[in-house]
Short mmCIF file of C-alpha atoms and ligand atoms in Angstrom, two decimals:
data_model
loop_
_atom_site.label_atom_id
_atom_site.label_comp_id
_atom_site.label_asym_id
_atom_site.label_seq_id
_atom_site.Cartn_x
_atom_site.Cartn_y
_atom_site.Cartn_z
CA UNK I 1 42.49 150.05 -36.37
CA UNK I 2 44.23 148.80 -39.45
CA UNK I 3 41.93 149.00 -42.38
CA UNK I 4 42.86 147.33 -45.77
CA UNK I 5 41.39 148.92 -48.96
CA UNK I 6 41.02 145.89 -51.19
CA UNK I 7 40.28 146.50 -55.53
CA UNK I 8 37.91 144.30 -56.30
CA UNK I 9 37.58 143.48 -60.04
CA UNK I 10 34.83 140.56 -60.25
CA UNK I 11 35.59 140.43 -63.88
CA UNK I 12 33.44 138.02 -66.54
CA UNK I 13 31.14 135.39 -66.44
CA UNK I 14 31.14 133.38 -62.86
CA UNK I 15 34.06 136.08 -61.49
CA UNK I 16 30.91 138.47 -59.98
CA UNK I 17 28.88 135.24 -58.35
CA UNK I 18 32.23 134.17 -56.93
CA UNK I 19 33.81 136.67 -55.59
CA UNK I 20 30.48 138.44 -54.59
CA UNK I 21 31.04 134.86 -51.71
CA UNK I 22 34.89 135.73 -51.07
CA UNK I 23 33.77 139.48 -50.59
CA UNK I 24 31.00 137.86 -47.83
CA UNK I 25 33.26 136.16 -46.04
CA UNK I 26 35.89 138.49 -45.58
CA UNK I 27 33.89 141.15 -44.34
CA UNK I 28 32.30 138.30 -41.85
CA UNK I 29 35.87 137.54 -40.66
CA UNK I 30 36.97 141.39 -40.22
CA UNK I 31 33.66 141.70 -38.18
CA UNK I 32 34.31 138.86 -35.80
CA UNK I 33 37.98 139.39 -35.54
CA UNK I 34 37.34 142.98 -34.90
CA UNK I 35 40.87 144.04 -35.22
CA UNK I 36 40.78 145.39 -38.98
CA UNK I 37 38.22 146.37 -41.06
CA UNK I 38 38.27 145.97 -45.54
CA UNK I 39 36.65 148.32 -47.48
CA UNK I 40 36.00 147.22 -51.06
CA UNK I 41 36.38 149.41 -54.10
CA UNK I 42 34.74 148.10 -57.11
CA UNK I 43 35.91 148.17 -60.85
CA UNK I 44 33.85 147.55 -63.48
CA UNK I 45 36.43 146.24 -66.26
CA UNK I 46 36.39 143.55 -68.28
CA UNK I 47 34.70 141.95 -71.71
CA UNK I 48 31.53 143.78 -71.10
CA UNK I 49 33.41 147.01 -70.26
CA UNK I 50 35.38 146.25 -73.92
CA UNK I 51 32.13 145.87 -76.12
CA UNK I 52 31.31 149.47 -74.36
CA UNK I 53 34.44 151.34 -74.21
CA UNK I 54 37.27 149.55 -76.46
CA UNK I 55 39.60 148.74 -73.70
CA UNK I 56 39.32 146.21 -71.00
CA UNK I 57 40.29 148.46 -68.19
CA UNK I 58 40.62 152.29 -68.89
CA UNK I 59 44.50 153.77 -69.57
CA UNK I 60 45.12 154.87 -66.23
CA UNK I 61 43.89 151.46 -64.85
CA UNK I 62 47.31 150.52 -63.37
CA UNK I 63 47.45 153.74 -61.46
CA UNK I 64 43.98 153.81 -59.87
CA UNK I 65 44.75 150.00 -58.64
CA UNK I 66 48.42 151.12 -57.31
CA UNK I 67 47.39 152.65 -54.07
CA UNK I 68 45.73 149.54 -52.99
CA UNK I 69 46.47 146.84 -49.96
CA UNK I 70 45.60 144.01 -52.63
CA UNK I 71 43.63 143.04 -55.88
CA UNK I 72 40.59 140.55 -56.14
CA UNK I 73 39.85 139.06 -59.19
CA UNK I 74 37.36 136.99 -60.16
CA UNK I 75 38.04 135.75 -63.82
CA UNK I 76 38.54 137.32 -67.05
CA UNK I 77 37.58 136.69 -70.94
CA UNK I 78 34.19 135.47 -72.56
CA UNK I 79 32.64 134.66 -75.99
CA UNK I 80 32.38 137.66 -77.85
CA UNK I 81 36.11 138.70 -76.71
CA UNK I 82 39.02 137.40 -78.41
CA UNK I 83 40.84 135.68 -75.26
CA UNK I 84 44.55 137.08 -76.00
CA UNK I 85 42.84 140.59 -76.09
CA UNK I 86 40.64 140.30 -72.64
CA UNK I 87 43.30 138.37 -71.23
CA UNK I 88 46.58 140.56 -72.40
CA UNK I 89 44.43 143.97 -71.83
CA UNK I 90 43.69 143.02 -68.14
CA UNK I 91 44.87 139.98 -65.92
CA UNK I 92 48.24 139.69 -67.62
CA UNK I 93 48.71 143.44 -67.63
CA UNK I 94 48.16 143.67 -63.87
CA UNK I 95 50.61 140.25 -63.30
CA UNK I 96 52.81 142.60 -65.48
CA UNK I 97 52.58 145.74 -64.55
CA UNK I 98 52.48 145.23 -60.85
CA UNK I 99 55.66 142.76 -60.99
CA UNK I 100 53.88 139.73 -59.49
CA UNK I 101 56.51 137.56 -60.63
CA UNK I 102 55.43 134.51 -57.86
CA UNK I 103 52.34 132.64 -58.66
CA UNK I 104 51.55 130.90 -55.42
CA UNK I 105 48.91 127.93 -56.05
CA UNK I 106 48.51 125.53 -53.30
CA UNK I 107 47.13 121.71 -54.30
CA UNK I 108 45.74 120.02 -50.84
CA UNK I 109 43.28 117.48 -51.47
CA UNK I 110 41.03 118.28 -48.42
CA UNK I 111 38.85 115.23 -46.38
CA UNK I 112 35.39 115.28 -48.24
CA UNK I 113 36.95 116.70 -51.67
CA UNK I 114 36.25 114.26 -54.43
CA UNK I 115 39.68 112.95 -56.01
CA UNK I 116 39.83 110.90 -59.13
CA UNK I 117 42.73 109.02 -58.33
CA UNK I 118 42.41 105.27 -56.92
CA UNK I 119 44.24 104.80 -53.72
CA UNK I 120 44.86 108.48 -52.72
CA UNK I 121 43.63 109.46 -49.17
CA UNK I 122 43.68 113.36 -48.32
CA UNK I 123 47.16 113.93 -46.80
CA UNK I 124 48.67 112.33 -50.04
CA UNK I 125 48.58 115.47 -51.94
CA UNK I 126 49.47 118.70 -50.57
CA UNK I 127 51.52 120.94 -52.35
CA UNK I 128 52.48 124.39 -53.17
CA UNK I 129 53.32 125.60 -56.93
CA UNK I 130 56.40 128.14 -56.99
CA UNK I 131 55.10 129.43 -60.78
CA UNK I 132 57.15 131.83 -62.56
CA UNK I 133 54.27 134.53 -63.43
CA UNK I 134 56.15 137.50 -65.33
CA UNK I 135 58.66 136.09 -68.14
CA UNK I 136 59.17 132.50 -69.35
CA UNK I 137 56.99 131.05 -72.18
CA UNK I 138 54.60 134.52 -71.42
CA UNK I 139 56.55 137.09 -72.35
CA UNK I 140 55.03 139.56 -74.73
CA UNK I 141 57.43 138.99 -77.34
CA UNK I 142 56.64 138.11 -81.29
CA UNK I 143 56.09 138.89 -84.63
CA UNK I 144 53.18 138.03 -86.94
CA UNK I 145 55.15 137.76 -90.78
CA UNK I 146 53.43 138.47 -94.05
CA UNK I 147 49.73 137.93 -93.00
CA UNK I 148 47.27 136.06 -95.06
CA UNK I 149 49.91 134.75 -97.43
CA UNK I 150 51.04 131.28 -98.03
CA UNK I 151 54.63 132.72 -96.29
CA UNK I 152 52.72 133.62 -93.01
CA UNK I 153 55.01 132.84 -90.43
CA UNK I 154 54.48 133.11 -86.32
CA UNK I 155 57.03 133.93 -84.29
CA UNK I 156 56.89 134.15 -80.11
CA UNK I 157 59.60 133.93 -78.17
CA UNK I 158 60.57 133.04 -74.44
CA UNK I 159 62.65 134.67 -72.08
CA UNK I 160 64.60 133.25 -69.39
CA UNK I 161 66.40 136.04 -67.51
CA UNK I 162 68.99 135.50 -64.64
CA UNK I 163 67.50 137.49 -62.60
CA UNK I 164 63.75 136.44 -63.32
CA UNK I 165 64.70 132.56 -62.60
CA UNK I 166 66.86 133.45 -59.78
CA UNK I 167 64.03 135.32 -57.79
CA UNK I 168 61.65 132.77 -58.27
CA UNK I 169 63.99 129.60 -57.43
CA UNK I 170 65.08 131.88 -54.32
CA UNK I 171 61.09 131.86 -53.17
CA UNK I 172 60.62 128.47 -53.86
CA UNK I 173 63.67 127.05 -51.55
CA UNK I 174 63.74 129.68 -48.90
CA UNK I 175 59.62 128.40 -48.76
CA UNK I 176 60.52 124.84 -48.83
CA UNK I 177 63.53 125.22 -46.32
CA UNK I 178 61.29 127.29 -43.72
CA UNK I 179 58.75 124.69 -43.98
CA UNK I 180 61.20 121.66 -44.41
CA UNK I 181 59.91 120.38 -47.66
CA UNK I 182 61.41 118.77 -50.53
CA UNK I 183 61.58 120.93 -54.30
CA UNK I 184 60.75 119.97 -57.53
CA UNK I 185 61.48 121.38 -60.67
CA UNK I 186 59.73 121.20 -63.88
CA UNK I 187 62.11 121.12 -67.16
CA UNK I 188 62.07 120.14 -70.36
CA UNK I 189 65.95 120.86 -70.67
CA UNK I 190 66.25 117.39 -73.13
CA UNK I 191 64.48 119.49 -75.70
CA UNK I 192 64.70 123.24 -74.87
CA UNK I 193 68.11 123.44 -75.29
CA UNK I 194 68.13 127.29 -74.58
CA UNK I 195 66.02 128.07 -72.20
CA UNK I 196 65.45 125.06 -70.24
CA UNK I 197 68.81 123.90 -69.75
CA UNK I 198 69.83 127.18 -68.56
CA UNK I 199 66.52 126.81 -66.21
CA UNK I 200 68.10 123.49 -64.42
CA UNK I 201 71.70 125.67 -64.39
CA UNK I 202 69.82 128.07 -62.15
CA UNK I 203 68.15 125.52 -59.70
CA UNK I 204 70.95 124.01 -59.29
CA UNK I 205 73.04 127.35 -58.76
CA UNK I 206 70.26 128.60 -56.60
CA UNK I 207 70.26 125.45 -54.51
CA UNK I 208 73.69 125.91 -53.34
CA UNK I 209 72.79 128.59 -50.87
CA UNK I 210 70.31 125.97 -49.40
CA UNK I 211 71.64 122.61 -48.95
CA UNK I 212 69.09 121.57 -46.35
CA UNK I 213 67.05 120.85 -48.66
CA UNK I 214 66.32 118.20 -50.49
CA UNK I 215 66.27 118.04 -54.26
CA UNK I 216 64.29 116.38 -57.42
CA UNK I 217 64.06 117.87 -61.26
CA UNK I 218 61.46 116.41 -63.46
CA UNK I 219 60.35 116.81 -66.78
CA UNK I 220 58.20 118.19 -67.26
CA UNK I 221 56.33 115.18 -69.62
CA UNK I 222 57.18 113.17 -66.60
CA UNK I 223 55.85 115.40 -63.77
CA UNK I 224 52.46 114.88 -65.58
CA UNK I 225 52.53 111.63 -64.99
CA UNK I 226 53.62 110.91 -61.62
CA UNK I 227 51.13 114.00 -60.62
CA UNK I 228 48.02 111.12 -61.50
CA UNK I 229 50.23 108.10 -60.55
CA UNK I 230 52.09 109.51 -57.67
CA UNK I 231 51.43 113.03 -56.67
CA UNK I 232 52.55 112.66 -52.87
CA UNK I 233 56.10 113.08 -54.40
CA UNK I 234 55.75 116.95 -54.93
CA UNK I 235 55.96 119.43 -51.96
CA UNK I 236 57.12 122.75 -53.09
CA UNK I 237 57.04 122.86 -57.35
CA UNK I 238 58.60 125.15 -59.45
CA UNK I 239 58.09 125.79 -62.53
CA UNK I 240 57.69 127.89 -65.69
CA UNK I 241 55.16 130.26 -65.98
CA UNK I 242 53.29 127.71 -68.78
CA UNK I 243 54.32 124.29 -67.46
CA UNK I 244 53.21 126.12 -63.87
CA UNK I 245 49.94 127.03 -65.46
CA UNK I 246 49.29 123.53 -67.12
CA UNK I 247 50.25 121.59 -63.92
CA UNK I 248 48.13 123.50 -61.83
CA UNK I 249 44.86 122.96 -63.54
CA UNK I 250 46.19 118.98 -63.90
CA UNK I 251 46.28 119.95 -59.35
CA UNK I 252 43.07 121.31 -59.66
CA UNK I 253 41.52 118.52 -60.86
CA UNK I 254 43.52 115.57 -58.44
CA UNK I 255 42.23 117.79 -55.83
CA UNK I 256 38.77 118.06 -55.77
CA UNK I 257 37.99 120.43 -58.93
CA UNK I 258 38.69 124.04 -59.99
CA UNK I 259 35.97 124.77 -57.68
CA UNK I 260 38.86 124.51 -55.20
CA UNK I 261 41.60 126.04 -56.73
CA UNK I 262 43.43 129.04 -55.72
CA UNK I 263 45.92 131.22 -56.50
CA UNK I 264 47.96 134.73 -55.16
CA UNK I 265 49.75 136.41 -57.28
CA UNK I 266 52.41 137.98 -55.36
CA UNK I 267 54.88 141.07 -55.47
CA UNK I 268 57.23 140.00 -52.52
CA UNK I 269 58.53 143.58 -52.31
CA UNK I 270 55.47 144.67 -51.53
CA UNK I 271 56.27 147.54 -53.77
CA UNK I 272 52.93 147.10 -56.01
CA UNK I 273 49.98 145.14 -54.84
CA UNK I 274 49.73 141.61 -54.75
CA UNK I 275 46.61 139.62 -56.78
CA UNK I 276 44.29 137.44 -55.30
CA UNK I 277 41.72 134.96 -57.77
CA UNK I 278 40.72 131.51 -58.36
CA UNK I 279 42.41 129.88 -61.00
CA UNK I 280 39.62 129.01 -62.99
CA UNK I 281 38.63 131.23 -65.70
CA UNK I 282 34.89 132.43 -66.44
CA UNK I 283 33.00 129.03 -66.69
CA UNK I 284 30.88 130.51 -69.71
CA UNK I 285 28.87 127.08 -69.59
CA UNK I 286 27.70 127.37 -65.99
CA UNK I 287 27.21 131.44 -65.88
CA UNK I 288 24.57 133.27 -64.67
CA UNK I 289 22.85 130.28 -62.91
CA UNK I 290 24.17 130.15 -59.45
CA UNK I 291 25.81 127.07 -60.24
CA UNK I 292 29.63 127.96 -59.38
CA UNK I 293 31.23 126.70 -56.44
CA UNK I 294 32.67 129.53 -54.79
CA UNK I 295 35.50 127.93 -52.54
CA UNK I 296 38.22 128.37 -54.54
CA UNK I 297 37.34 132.44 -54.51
CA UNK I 298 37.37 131.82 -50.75
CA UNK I 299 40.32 129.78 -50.58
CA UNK I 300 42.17 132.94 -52.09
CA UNK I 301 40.60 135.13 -49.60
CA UNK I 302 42.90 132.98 -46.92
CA UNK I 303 46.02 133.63 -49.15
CA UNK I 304 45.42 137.02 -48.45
CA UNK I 305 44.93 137.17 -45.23
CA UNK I 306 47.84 134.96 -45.22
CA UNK I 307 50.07 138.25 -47.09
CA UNK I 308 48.09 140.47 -44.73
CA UNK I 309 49.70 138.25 -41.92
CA UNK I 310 46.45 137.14 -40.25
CA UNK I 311 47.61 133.44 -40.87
CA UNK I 312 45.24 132.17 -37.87
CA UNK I 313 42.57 133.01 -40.39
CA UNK I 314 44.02 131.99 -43.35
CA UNK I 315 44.22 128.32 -42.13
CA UNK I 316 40.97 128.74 -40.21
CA UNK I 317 39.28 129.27 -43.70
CA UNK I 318 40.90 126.19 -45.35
CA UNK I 319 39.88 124.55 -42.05
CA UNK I 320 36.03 125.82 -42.72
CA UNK I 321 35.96 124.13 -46.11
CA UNK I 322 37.20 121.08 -45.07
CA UNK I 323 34.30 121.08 -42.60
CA UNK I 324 31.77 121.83 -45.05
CA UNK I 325 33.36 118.93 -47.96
CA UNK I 326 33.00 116.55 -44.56
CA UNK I 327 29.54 117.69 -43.62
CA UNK I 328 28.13 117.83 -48.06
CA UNK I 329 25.43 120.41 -46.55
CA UNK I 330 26.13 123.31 -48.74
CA UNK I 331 28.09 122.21 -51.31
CA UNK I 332 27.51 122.97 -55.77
CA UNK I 333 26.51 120.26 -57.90
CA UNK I 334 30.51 120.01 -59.07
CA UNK I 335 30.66 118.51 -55.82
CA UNK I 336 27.50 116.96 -56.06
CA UNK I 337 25.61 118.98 -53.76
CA UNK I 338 22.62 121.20 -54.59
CA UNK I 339 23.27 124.47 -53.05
CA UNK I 340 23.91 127.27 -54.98
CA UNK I 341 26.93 129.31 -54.63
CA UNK I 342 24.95 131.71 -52.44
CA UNK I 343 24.21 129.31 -50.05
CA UNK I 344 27.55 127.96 -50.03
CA UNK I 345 29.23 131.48 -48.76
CA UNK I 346 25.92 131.72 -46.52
CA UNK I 347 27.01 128.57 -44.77
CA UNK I 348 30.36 129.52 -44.59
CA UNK I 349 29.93 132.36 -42.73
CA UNK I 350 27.31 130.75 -40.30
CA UNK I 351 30.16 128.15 -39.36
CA UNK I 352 32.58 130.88 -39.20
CA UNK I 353 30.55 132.87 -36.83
CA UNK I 354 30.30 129.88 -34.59
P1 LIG P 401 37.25 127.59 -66.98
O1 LIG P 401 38.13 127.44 -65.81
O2 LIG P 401 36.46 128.83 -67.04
O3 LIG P 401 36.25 126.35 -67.05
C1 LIG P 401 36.69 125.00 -67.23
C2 LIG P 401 35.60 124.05 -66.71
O4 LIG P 401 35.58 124.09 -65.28
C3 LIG P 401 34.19 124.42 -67.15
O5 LIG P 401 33.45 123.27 -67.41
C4 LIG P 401 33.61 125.17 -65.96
O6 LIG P 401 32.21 125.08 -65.83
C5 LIG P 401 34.31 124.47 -64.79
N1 LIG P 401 34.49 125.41 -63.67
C6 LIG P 401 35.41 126.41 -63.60
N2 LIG P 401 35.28 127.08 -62.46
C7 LIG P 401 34.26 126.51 -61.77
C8 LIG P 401 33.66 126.78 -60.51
N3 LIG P 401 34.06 127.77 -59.71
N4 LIG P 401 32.62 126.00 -60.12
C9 LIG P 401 32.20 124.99 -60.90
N5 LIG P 401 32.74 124.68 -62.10
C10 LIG P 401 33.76 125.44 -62.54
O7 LIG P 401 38.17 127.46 -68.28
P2 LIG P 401 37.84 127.72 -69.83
O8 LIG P 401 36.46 127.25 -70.13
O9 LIG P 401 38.98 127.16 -70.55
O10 LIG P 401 37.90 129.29 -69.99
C11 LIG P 401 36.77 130.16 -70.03
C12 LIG P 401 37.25 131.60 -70.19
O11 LIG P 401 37.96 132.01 -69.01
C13 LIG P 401 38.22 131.82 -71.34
O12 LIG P 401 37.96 133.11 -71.87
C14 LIG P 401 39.58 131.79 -70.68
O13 LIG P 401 40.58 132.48 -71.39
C15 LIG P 401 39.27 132.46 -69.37
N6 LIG P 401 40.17 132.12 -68.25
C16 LIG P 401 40.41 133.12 -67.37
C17 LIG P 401 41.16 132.87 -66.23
C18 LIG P 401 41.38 133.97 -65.26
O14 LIG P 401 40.79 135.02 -65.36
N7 LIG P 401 42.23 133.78 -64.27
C19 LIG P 401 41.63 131.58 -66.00
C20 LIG P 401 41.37 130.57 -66.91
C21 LIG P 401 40.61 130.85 -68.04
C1 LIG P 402 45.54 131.12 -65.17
C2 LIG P 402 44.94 131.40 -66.52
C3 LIG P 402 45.73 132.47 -67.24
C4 LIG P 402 47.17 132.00 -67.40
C5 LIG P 402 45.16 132.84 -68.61
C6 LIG P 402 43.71 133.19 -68.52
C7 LIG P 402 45.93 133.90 -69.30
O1 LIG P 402 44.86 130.24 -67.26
O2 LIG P 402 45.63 132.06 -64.36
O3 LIG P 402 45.90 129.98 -64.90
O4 LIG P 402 47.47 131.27 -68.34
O5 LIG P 402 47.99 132.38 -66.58
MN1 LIG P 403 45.40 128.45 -66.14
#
């Protein structure tokens, strides 16, 4: 029997009451498909590890997670913790490290999900972000000039490589012309004369070798906006790895909340393991109560049974949450239920059993 040895790093704040839910029903789904068992191996990193040890995750961290089927991550950073050291020391490292250059975030506003937007009915928005998750506007590159003097200067630079944009634009179409979708692009080429107009060269160069399908490129000012007056436009997005992660909390919340969000961070090659996490970060405000909805911790569990190619499940998960938005039984006060994020997995898995 196949049996997938998953990392699990919970991480800070809401990360352990999350994915202590996604862990739940994953283990509930290997149990009633019977077919393949997970066995969880917990690491304890992150900002409380820091204030003990100095480092987020220990120097050999990469190494002990290589050997793994897949990653899950809860969130990472807190008060106490400056953010570019939690973040750079342990998520971004692993995105790094481990070559997970596709960010895979799916936007489906599900029946029963609350949506801000007037006139938008569930079927209106339902898309998948293509985000570039290993160079672009992230790449560890700077300077810090002449600290604490009145010359202090910043420097960070972006990099746009061939064959980073190629890779991703190649994921994005070959997804959108297996599924027969249409492709955006986010750009900002009218001012980022560099790398952004050599961004639109390469979906355009890319597209060549995939004429079925159907084109658009949109700033990425203008994206924004249609997203809250028109999202049913986008289908498969790509973008940069910061307009990708902007957008994507701007899906979030058109889409029921980043209680819902979801994203895999992938290594097509399958050479290093692929990352599984909601997108939302630690929720400092709401920690340690039981108040985090922990559906979009789920909702990543079905990408990765997705990449383990148990799609039946994957889609029976999304399929689960829809029922419980519909049914408002067992839902957190973000959706304006009263259950705590216990209960909510609890339920889950009761449905799923059934
Ligand atoms: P956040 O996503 O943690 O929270 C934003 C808002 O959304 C908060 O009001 C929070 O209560 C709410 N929220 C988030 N997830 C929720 C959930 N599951 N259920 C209910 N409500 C939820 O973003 P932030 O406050 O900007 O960041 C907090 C910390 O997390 C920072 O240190 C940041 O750097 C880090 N962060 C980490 C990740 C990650 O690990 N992937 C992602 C984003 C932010
Ligand atoms: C996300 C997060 C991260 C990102 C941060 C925490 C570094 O916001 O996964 O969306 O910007 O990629
Ligand atoms: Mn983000």
């Amino acid at each position: 029997m196949q049996n997938y040895k998953i990392a699990v790093v919970a991480g800070d704040g809401i990360g352990p009451e999350v994915i202590a839910e996604g862990k739940k029903v994953m283990s509930a789904i290997s149990e009633i498909d019977g077919g393949f068992s997970v066995e969880f191996t917990d690491f304890p990193w992150g900002c409380e590890y820091y204030l003990k040890t100095g480092e987020m995750m220990p120097e050999d961290g990469l190494k002990r997670l290589s050997d793994f089927d897949a990653i899950y991550l809860g969130a990472v950073g807190y008060p106490g913790v400056p953010d570019n050291v939690s973040l750079g020391g342990l998520l971004l490292k692993i995105r790094r490290g481990f070559d997970q250059y596709i960010n895979l975030r799916p936007i489906k506003l599900l029946k029963g999900a609350p949506c801000p937007l007037k006139g938008v009915e569930p079927g209106d928005i339902d898309m998948v972000f293509v985000r570039e998750n290993s160079e672009g506007e992230y790449a560890d590159v700077g300077a810090r000039l002449y600290p604490g003097t009145a010359r202090e200067v910043a420097l960070q630079t972006g990099v746009f490589s061939r064959h980073g944009m190629e890779r991703v634009m190649r994921y994005a179409y070959k997804l959108a012309s297996e599924n027969g979708k249409t492709i955006t692009s986010v750009s900002k080429g009218n001012a980022l004369g560099y790398s952004m107009v050599f961004w639109d060269q390469m979906f355009e160069e890319i597209g060549k070798e995939y004429p079925e399908v159907k084109t658009y490129s949109l700033l990425a000012d203008a994206a924004s906006m249609f997203f809250v007056k028109n999202p049913k436009r986008f289908q498969v997005v790509v973008a940069s790895n910061l307009f990708g992660d902007i957008l994507t909390d701007l899906g979030a919340a058109i889409a029921g909340g980043m209680g819902l969000a979801a994203g895999a961070n992938l290594n097509p090659e399958r050479k290093y393991p692929s990352m599984f996490e909601p997108i939302h970060g630690s929720a400092p405000d709401i920690a340690g109560k039981g108040l985090a909805n922990p559906m979009a911790a789920i909702w990543s569990v079905s990408q990765m049974l997705d990449f383990f190619g148990y799609k039946e499940w994957g889609s029976r998960i999304i399929d689960t949450i829809e029922t419980m938005l519909i049914e408002k039984k067992a839902l957190t006060p973000d959706l304006g239920g009263g259950a705590k994020t216990s209960e909510v997995g609890d339920a889950m898995v009761e449905l799923l059993r059934k």
